JSON list of C-alpha atoms and ligand atoms in Angstrom, two decimals:
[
{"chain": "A", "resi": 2, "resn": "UNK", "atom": "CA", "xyz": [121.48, -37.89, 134.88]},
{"chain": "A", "resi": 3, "resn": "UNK", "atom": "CA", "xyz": [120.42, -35.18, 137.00]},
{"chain": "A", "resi": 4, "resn": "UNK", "atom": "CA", "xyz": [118.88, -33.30, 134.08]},
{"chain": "A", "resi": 5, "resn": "UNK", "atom": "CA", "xyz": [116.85, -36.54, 134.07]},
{"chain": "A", "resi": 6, "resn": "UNK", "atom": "CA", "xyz": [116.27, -36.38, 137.40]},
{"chain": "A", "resi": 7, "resn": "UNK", "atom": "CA", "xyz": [115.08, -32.74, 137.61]},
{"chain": "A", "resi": 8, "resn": "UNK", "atom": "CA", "xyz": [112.49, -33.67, 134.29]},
{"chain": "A", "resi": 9, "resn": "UNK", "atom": "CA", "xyz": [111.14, -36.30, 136.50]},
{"chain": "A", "resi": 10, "resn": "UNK", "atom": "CA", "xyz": [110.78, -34.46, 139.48]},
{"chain": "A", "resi": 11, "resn": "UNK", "atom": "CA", "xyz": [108.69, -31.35, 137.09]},
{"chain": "A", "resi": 12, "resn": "UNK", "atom": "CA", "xyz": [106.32, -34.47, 136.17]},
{"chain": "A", "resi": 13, "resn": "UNK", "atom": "CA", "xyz": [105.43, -36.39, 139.35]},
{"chain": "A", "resi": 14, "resn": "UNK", "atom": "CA", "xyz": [105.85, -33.34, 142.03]},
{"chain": "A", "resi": 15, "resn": "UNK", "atom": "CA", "xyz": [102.61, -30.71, 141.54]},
{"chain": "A", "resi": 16, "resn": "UNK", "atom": "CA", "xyz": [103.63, -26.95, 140.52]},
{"chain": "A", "resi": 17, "resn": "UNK", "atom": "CA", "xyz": [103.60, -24.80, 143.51]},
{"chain": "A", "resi": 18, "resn": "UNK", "atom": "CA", "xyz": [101.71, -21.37, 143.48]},
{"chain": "A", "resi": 19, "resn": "UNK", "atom": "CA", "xyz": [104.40, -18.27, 142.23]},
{"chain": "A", "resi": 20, "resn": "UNK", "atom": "CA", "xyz": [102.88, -16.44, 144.87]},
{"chain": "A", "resi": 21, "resn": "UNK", "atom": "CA", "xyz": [102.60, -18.82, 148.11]},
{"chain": "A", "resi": 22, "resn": "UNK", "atom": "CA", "xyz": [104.21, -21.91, 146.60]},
{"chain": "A", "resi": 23, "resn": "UNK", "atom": "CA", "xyz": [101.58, -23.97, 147.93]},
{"chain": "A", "resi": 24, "resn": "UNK", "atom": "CA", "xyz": [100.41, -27.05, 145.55]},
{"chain": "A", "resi": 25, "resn": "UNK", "atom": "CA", "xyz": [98.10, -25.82, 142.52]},
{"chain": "A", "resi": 26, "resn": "UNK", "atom": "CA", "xyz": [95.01, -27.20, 142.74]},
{"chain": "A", "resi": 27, "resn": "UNK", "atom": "CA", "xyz": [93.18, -28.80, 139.66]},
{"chain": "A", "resi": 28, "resn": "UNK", "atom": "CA", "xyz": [91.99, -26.24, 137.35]},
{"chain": "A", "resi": 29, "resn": "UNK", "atom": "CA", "xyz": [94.34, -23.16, 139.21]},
{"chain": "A", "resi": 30, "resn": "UNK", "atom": "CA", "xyz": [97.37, -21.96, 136.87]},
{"chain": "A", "resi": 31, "resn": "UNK", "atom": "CA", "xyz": [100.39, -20.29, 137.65]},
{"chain": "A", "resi": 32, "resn": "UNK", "atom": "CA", "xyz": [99.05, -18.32, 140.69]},
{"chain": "A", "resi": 33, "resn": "UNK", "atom": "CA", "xyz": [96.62, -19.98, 143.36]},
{"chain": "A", "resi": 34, "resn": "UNK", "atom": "CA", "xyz": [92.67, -18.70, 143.77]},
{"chain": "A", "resi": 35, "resn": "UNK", "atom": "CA", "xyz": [93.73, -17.63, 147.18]},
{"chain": "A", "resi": 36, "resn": "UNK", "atom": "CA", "xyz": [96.57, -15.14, 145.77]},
{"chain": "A", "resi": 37, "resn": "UNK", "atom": "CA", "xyz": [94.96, -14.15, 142.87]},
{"chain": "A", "resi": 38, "resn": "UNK", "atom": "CA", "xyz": [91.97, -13.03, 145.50]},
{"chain": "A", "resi": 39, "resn": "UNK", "atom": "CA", "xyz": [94.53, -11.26, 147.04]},
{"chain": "A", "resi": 40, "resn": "UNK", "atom": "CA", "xyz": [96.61, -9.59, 144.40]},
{"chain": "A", "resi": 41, "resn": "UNK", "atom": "CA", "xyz": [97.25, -6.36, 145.84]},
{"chain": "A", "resi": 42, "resn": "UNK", "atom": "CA", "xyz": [96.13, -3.76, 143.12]},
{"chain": "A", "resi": 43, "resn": "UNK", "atom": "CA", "xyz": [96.25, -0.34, 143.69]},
{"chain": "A", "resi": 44, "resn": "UNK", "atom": "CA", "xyz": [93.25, 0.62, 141.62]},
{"chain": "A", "resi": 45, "resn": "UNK", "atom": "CA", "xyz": [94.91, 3.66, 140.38]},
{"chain": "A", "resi": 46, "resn": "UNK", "atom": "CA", "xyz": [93.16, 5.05, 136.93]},
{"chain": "A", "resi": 47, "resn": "UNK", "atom": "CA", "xyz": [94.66, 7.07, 134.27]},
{"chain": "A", "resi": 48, "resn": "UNK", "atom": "CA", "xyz": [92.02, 10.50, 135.14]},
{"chain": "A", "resi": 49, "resn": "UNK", "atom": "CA", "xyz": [93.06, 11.00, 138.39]},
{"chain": "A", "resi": 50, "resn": "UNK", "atom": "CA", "xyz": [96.27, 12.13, 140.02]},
{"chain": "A", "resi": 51, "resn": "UNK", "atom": "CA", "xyz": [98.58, 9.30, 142.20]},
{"chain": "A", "resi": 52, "resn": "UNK", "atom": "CA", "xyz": [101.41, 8.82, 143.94]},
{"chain": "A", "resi": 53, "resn": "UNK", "atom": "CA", "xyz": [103.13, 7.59, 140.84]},
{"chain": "A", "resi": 54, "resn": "UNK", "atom": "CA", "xyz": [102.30, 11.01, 138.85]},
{"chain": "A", "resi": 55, "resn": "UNK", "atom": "CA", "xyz": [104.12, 12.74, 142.07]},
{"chain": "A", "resi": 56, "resn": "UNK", "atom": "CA", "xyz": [107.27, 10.94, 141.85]},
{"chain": "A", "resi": 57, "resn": "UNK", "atom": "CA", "xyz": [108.17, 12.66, 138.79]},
{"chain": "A", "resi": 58, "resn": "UNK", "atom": "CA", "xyz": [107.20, 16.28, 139.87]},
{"chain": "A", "resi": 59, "resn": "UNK", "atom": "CA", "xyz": [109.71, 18.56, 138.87]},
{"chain": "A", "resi": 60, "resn": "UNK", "atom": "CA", "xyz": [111.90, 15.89, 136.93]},
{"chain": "A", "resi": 61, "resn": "UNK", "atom": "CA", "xyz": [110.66, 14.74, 134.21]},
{"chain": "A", "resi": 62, "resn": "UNK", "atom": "CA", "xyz": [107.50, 15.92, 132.16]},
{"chain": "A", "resi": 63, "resn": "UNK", "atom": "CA", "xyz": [105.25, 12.63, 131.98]},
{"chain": "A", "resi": 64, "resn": "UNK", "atom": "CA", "xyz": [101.82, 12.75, 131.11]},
{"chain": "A", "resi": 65, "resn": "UNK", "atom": "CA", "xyz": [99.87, 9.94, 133.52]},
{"chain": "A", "resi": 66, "resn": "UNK", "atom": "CA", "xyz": [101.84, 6.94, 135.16]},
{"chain": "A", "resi": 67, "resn": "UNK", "atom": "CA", "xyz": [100.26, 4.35, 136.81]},
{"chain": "A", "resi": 68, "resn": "UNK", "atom": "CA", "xyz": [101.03, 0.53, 138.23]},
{"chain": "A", "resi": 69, "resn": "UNK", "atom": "CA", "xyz": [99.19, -2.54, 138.38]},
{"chain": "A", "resi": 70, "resn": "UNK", "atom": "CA", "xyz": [100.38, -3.54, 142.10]},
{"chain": "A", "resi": 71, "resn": "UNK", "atom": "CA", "xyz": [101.66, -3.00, 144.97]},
{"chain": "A", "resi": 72, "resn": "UNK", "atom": "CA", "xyz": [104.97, -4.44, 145.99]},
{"chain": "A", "resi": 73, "resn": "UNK", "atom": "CA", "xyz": [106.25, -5.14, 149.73]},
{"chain": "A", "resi": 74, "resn": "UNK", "atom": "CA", "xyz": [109.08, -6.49, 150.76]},
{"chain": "A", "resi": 75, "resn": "UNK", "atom": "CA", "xyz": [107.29, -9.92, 151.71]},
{"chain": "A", "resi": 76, "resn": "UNK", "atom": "CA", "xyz": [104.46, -11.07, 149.89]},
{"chain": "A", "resi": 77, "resn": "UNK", "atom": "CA", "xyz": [102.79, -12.30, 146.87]},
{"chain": "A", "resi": 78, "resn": "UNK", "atom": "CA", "xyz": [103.81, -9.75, 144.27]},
{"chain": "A", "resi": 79, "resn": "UNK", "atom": "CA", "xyz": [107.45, -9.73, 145.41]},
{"chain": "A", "resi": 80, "resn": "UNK", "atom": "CA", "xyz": [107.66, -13.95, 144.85]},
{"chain": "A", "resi": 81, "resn": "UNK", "atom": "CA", "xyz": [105.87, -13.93, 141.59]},
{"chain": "A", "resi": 82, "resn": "UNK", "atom": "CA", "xyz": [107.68, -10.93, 140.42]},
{"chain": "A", "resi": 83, "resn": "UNK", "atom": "CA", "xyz": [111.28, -12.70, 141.41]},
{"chain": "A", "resi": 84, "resn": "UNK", "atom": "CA", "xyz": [110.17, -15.76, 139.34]},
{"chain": "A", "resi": 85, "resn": "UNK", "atom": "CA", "xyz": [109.31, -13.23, 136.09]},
{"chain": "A", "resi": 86, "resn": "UNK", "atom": "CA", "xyz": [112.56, -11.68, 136.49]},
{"chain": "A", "resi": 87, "resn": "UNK", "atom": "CA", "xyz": [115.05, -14.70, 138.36]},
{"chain": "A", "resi": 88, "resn": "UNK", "atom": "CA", "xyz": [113.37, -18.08, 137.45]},
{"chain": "A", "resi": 89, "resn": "UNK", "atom": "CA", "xyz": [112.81, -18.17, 134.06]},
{"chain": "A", "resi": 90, "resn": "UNK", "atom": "CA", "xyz": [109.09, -17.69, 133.87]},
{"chain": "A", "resi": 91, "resn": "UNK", "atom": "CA", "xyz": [108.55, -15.01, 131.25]},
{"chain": "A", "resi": 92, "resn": "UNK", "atom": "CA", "xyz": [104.73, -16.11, 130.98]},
{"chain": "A", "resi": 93, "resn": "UNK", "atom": "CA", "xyz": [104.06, -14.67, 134.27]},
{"chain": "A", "resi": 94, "resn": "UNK", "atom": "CA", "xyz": [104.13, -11.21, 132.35]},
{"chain": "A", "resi": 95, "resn": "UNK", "atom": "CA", "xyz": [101.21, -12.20, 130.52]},
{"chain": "A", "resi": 96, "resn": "UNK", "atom": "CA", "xyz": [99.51, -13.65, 133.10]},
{"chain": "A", "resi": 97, "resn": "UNK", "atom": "CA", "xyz": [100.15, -9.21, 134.66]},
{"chain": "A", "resi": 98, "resn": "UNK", "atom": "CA", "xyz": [98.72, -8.25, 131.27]},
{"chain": "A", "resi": 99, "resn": "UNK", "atom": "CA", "xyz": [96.31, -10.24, 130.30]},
{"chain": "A", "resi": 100, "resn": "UNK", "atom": "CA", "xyz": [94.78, -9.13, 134.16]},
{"chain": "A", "resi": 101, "resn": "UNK", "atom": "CA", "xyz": [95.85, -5.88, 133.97]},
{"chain": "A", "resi": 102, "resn": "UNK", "atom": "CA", "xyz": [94.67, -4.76, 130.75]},
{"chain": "A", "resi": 103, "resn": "UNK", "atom": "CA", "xyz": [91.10, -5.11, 130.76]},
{"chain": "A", "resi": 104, "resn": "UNK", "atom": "CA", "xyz": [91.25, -2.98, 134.11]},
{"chain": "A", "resi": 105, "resn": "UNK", "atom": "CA", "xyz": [91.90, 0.28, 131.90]},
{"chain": "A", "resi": 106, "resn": "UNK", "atom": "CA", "xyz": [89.05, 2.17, 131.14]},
{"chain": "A", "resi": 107, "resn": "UNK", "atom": "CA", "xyz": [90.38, 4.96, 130.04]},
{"chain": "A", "resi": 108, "resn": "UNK", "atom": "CA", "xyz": [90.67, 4.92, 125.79]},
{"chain": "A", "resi": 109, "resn": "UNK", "atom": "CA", "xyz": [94.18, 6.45, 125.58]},
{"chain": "A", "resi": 110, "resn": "UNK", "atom": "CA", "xyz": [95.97, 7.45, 122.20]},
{"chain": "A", "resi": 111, "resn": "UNK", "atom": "CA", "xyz": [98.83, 5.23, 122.44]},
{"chain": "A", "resi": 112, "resn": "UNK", "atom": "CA", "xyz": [100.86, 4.91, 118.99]},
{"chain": "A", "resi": 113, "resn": "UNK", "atom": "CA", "xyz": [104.21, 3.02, 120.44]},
{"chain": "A", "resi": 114, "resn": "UNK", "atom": "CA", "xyz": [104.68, 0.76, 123.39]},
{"chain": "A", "resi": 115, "resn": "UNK", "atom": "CA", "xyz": [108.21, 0.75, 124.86]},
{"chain": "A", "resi": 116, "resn": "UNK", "atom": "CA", "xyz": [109.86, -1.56, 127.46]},
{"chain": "A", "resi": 117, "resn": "UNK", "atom": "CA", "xyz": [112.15, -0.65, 129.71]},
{"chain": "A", "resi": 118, "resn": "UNK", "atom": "CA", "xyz": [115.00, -2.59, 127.71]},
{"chain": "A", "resi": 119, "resn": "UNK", "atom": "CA", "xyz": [117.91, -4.64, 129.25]},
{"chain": "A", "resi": 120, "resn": "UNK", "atom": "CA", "xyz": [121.79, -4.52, 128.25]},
{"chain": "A", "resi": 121, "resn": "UNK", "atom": "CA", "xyz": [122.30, -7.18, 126.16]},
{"chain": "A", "resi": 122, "resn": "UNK", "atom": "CA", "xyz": [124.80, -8.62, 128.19]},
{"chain": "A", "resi": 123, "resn": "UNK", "atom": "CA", "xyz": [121.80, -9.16, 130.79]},
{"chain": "A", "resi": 124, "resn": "UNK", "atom": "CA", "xyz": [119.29, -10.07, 128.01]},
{"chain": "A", "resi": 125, "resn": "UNK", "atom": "CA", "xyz": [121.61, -12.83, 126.77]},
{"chain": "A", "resi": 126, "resn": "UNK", "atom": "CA", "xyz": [122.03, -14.61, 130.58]},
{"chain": "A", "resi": 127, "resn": "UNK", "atom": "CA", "xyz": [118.76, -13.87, 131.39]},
{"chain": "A", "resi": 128, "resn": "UNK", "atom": "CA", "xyz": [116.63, -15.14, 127.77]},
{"chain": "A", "resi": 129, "resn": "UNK", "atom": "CA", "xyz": [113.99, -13.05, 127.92]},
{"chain": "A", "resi": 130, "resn": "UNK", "atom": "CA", "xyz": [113.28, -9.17, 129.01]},
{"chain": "A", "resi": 131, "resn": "UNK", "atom": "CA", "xyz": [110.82, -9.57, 131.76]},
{"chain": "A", "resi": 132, "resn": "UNK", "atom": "CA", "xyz": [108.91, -6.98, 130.89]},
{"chain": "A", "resi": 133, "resn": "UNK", "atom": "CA", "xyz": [108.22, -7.87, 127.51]},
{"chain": "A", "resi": 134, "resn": "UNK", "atom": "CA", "xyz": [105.38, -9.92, 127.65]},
{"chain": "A", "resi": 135, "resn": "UNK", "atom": "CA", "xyz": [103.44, -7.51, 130.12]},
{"chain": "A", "resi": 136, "resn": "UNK", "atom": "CA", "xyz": [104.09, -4.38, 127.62]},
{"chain": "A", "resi": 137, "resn": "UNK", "atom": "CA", "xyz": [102.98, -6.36, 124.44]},
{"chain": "A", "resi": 138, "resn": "UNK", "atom": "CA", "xyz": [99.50, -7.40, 126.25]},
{"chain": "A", "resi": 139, "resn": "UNK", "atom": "CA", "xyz": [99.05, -3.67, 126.70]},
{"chain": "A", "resi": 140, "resn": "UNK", "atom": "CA", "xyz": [100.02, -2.87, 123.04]},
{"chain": "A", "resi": 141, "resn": "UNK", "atom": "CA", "xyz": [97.58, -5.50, 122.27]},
{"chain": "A", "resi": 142, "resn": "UNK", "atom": "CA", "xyz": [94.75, -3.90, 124.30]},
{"chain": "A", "resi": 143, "resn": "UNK", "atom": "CA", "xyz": [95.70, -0.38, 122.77]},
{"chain": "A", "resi": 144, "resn": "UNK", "atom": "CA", "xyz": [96.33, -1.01, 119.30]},
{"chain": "A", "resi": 145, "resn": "UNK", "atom": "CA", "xyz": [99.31, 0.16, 119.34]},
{"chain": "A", "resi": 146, "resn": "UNK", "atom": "CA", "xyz": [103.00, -0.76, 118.09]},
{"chain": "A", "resi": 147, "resn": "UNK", "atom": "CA", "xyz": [105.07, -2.63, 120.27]},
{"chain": "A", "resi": 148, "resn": "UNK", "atom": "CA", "xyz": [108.93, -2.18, 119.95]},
{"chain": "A", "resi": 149, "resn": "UNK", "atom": "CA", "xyz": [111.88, -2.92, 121.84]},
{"chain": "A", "resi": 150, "resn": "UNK", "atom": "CA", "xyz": [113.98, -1.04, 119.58]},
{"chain": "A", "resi": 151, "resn": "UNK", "atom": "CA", "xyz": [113.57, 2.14, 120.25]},
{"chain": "A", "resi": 152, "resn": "UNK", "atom": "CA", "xyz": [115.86, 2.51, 123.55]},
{"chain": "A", "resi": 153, "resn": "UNK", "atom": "CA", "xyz": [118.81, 1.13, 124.02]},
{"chain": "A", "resi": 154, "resn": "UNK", "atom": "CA", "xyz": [120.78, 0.23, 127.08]},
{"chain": "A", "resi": 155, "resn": "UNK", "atom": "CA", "xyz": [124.18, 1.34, 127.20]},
{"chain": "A", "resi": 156, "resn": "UNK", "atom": "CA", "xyz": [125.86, 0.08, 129.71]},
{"chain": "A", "resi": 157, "resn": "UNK", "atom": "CA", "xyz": [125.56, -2.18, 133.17]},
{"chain": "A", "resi": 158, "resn": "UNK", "atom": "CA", "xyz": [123.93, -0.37, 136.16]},
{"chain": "A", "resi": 159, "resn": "UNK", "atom": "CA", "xyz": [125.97, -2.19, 139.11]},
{"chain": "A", "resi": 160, "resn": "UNK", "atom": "CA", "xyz": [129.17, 0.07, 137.91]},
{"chain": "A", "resi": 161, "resn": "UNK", "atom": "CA", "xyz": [127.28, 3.22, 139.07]},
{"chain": "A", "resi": 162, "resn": "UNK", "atom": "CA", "xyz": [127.23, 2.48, 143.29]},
{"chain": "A", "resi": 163, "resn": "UNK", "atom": "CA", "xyz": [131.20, 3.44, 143.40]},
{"chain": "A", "resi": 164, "resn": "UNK", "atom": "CA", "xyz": [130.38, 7.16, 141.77]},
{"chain": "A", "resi": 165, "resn": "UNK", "atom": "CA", "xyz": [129.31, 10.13, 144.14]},
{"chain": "A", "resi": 166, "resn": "UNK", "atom": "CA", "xyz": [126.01, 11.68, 144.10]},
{"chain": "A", "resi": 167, "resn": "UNK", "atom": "CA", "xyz": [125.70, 14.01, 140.93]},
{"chain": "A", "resi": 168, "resn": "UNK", "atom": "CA", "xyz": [127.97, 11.57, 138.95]},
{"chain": "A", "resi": 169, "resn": "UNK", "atom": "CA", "xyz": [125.76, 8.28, 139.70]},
{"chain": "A", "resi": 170, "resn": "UNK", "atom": "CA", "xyz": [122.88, 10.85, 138.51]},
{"chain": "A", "resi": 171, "resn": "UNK", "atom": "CA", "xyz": [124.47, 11.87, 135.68]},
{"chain": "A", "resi": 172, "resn": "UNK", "atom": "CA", "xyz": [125.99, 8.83, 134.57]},
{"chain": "A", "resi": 173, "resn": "UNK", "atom": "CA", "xyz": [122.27, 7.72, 134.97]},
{"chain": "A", "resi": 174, "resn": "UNK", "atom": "CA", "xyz": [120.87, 9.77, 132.76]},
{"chain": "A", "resi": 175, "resn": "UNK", "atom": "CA", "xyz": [122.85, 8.32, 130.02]},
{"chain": "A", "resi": 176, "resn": "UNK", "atom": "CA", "xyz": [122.46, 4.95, 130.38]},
{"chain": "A", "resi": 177, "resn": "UNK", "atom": "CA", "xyz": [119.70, 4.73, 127.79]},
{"chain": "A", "resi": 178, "resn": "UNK", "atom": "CA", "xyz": [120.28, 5.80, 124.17]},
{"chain": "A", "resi": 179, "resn": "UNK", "atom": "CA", "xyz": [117.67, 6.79, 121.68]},
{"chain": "A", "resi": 180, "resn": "UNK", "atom": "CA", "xyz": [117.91, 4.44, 118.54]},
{"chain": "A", "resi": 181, "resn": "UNK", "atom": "CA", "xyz": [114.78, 5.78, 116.55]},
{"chain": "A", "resi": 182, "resn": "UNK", "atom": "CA", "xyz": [114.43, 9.81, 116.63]},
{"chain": "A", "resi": 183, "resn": "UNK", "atom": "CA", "xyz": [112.82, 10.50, 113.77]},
{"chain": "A", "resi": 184, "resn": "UNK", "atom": "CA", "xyz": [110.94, 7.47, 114.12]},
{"chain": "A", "resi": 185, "resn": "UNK", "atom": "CA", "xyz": [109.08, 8.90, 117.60]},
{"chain": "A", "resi": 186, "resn": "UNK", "atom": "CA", "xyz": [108.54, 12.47, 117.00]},
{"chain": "A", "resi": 187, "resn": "UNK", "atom": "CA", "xyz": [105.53, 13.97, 117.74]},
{"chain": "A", "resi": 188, "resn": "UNK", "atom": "CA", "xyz": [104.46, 10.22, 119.03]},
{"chain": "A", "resi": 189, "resn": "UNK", "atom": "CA", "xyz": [102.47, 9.20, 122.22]},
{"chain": "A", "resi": 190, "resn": "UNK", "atom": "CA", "xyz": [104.68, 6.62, 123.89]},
{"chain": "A", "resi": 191, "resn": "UNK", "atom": "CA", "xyz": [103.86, 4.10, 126.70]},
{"chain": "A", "resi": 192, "resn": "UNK", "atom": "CA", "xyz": [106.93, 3.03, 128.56]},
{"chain": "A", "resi": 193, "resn": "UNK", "atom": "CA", "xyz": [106.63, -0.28, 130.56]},
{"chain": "A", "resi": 194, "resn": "UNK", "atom": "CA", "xyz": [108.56, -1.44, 133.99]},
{"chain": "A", "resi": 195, "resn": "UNK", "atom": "CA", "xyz": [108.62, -4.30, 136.44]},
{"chain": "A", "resi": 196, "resn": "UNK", "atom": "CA", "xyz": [108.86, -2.34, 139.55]},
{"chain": "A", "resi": 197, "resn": "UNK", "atom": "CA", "xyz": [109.18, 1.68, 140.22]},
{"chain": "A", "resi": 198, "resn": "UNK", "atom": "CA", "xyz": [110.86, 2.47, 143.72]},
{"chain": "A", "resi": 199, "resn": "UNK", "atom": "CA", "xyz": [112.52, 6.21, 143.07]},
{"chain": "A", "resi": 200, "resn": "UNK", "atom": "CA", "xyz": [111.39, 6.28, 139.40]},
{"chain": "A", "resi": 201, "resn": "UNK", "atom": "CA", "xyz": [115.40, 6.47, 138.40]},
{"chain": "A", "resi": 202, "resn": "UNK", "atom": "CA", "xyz": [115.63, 4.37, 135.60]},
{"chain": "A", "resi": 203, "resn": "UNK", "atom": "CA", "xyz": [111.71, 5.88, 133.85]},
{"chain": "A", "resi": 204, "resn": "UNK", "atom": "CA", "xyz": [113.02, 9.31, 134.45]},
{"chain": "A", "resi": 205, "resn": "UNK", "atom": "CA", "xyz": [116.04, 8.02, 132.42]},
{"chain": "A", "resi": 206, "resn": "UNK", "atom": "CA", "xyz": [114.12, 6.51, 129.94]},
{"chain": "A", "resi": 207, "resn": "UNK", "atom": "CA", "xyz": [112.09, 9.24, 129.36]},
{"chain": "A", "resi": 208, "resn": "UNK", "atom": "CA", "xyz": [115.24, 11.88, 128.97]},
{"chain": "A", "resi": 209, "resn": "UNK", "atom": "CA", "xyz": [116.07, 9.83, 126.27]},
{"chain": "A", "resi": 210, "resn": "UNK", "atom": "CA", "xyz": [113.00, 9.25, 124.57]},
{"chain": "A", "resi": 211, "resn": "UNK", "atom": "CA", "xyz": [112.62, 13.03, 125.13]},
{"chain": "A", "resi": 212, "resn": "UNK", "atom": "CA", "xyz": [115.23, 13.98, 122.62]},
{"chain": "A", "resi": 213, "resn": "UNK", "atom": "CA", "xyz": [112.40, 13.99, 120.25]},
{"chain": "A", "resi": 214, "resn": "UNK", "atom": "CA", "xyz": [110.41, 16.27, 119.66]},
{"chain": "A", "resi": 215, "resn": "UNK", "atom": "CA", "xyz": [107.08, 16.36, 120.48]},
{"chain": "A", "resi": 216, "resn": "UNK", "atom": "CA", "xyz": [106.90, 13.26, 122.28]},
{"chain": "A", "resi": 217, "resn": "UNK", "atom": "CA", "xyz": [104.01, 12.51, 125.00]},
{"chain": "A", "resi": 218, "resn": "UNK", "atom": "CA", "xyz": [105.13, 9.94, 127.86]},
{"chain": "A", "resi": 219, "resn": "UNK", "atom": "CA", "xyz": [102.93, 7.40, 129.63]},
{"chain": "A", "resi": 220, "resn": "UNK", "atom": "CA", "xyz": [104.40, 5.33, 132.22]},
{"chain": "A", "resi": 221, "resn": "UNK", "atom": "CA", "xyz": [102.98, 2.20, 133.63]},
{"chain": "A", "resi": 222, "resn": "UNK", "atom": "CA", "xyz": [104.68, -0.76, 135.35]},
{"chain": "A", "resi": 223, "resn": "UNK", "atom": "CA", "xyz": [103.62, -4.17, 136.75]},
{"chain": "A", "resi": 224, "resn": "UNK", "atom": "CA", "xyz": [104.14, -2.80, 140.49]},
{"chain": "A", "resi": 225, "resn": "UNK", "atom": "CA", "xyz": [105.15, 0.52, 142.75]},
{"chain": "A", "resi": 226, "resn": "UNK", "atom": "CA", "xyz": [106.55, 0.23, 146.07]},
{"chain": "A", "resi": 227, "resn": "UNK", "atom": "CA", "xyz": [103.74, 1.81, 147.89]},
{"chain": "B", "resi": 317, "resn": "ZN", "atom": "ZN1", "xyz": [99.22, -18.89, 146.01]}
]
């Protein structure tokens, strides 16, 4: 009954905005006119250097990173970001592309895009890998090969917080395997994110993808925390 209750309810009560959850407006999808006016994008390019490029100074070796966003800890990005990744709306990730994409001028050599992947335990409750959909607009625009099987995740992150320091790092490090060696050598990877905050989980990532040889690293996610 309440399953027929909730169907009703999607029919006769408007969508709200994923952004301001105000009612969409004829014509307006997803995200209102107002908060798509007022996206937040950081305008970063792939020639010069940003703030993203220095969070991995003097860890890991990666050749441009950039984001799409900014994210704060109230606003737009944040609520549309919490209903890719909480509320079951993997489409919002192609909304991010399909916006995001056309903003890169730059024509880089990309032969494999990679998302960040989830453990499978996740990926089964959750459906979908919420940053699918964003990374496979970007293969789109660059040609390239999208695959979700190159990195796997080894184990659950939320097991880490009870380890000291070095251990939490190390034990970080590890938590992505590389499935396809061969496969990547001497390949020019993009690796795709929701979010970056200390660049943790690219830097592990990238270890991993780094075990073979010859492999360039490009790093871009839907949103930095500025
Ligand atoms: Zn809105």
């Amino acid at each position: 009954m309440s399953n027929i209750l909730n169907h009703i309810n999607k029919i006769l009560i408007p969508l709200g905005c994923f952004g301001c959850n105000t009612p969409l407006g004829k014509g307006e999808r997803l995200i209102c006119t107002v908060c798509r006016n007022q996206l937040p994008l950081t305008e970063y390019n792939f020639t010069d250097e940003n703030p993203i490029d220095r969070i991995f100074y003097g860890r890991i070796d990666i050749k441009k990173a950039n984001s799409f966003l900014f994210y704060t800890q109230n606003g737009i990005v944040k609520n549309i970001i919490h209903h890719l990744k909480y509320k079951n709306q993997a489409q919002l990730g192609t909304f991010f592309g399909l916006w995001y994409a056309p903003l890169i001028k730059e024509r880089l050599e990309i032969d494999i895009v990679v998302p960040v992947p989830l453990h499978k335990r996740k990926l089964r409750k959750r459906g979908y890998n919420q940053v699918s959909l964003f990374a496979q607009e970007l293969a789109n625009h660059f040609k390239a090969e999208f695959n979700e099987n190159i990195l796997l995740k080894t184990a659950n992150t939320k097991t880490l917080t009870k380890k000291n320091r070095f251990s939490r790092w190390k034990a970080n490090q590890e938590l992505y395997q590389l499935i396809e060696k061969k496969y990547i050598e001497n390949k020019t990877i993009l690796l795709v994110d929701d979010v970056i905050t200390t660049g943790a989980t690219i830097e592990a990532c990238a270890t991993a993808l780094k075990k073979a040889k010859g492999v360039v690293i490009y790093v871009v996610t839907i949103a930095v925390v500025p």
